[in-house]
Coordinates of C-alpha atoms in Angstrom, one line a residue:
M1 CA 217.5 120.6 57.7
D2 CA 214.5 118.6 58.9
K3 CA 212.4 121.8 58.8
L4 CA 213.5 122.5 55.3
G5 CA 212.5 118.9 54.2
V6 CA 216.1 117.9 53.3
D7 CA 217.3 114.5 54.4
H8 CA 221.1 114.2 54.4
G9 CA 220.9 110.5 54.0
E10 CA 224.3 109.6 55.6
L11 CA 224.2 110.9 59.2
S12 CA 224.1 107.3 60.6
K13 CA 227.8 107.4 59.4
A14 CA 228.4 110.7 61.0
P15 CA 232.3 110.6 61.3
K16 CA 232.4 110.6 57.5
H17 CA 229.9 113.4 57.1
I18 CA 230.6 115.8 60.0
I19 CA 233.7 117.9 60.4
I20 CA 234.3 119.7 63.7
N21 CA 236.6 122.7 63.5
N22 CA 239.1 124.0 66.2
S23 CA 236.2 126.1 67.7
L24 CA 234.2 122.9 68.1
Q25 CA 231.7 124.0 65.5
P26 CA 230.2 121.1 63.5
F27 CA 229.8 121.2 59.7
L28 CA 227.9 118.8 57.6
I29 CA 229.5 117.8 54.4
D30 CA 229.0 115.4 51.5
F31 CA 225.4 116.1 50.4
E32 CA 225.6 113.9 47.3
T33 CA 222.9 111.5 48.7
A34 CA 220.8 114.3 50.1
S35 CA 217.1 114.3 49.0
T36 CA 213.9 116.2 49.4
K37 CA 212.0 113.0 48.3
R38 CA 212.8 110.8 51.3
V39 CA 211.3 110.9 54.8
V40 CA 213.5 113.4 56.7
S41 CA 215.4 111.8 59.5
N42 CA 218.5 113.9 60.2
V43 CA 217.7 114.5 63.9
T44 CA 216.8 110.9 64.6
S45 CA 219.9 109.6 62.7
I46 CA 222.4 111.8 64.5
C47 CA 220.8 111.2 67.9
Q48 CA 220.9 107.4 67.4
F49 CA 224.5 107.7 66.4
L50 CA 225.6 109.9 69.3
F51 CA 223.4 108.6 72.2
L52 CA 222.4 105.1 71.3
G53 CA 225.4 103.8 69.4
Y54 CA 228.0 101.5 70.9
G55 CA 230.9 102.5 68.7
E56 CA 233.8 104.7 69.6
V57 CA 231.9 108.0 69.4
G58 CA 229.0 106.6 71.5
K59 CA 231.4 105.5 74.2
K60 CA 233.0 109.0 74.2
V61 CA 229.6 110.7 74.5
F62 CA 228.8 108.3 77.3
K63 CA 232.0 109.3 79.2
I64 CA 231.2 113.0 78.8
I65 CA 227.5 113.1 79.7
G66 CA 227.0 109.9 81.6
I67 CA 224.4 107.2 81.2
R68 CA 221.1 108.0 79.6
E69 CA 218.0 105.9 79.6
R70 CA 217.8 104.3 76.1
D71 CA 214.0 103.7 76.3
K72 CA 213.4 107.4 77.1
I73 CA 215.6 108.5 74.2
I74 CA 213.9 106.1 71.8
N75 CA 210.4 107.3 72.9
A76 CA 211.5 111.0 72.4
L77 CA 212.8 110.2 68.9
R78 CA 209.6 108.3 68.0
K79 CA 207.5 111.2 69.2
Y80 CA 209.6 113.7 67.1
K81 CA 209.5 111.3 64.1
S82 CA 205.7 111.3 64.2
E83 CA 205.5 115.1 64.7
K84 CA 208.5 117.2 63.9
S85 CA 207.7 120.1 66.2
N86 CA 209.9 122.5 68.2
S87 CA 208.4 121.1 71.4
N88 CA 209.3 117.5 70.4
F89 CA 212.8 118.6 69.3
L90 CA 213.4 120.2 72.7
G91 CA 212.1 117.0 74.3
I92 CA 214.9 115.1 72.5
I93 CA 217.5 117.6 73.8
Q94 CA 216.1 117.4 77.3
T95 CA 216.1 113.6 77.3
C96 CA 219.6 113.2 75.7
L97 CA 221.5 115.8 77.6
F98 CA 219.8 116.3 81.0

C-alpha cells in the first residue's frame, strides 16, 4: 500500500484492522480512514506495533523471534520513511526478523 500511496491510517491499532485466517494469511480491513492525502506510513506503523510495542502482541512476537535491538529497528524505519525503496524495505525485514 505504501507503493500505491495509500495510508491505511489505523495500523497502529492492528488487532482491530487485521484479520488472520486459518492458513495464517493476514487481511487488512476497515479502510474508512484510509487516505491518499496523508504521508504514507503503513510499514512503519505495523512494524512499530509488532516489534517495538509492549502490548500483548509485542510480547508474543518477542517470544517467537526473540529480542531485537530497538535502536536498529528505529534506524531502519527512519531510513525507510525518508526513502521508501525496496532496499530499505528489505533492510527493515532483515533488522526485525534476523
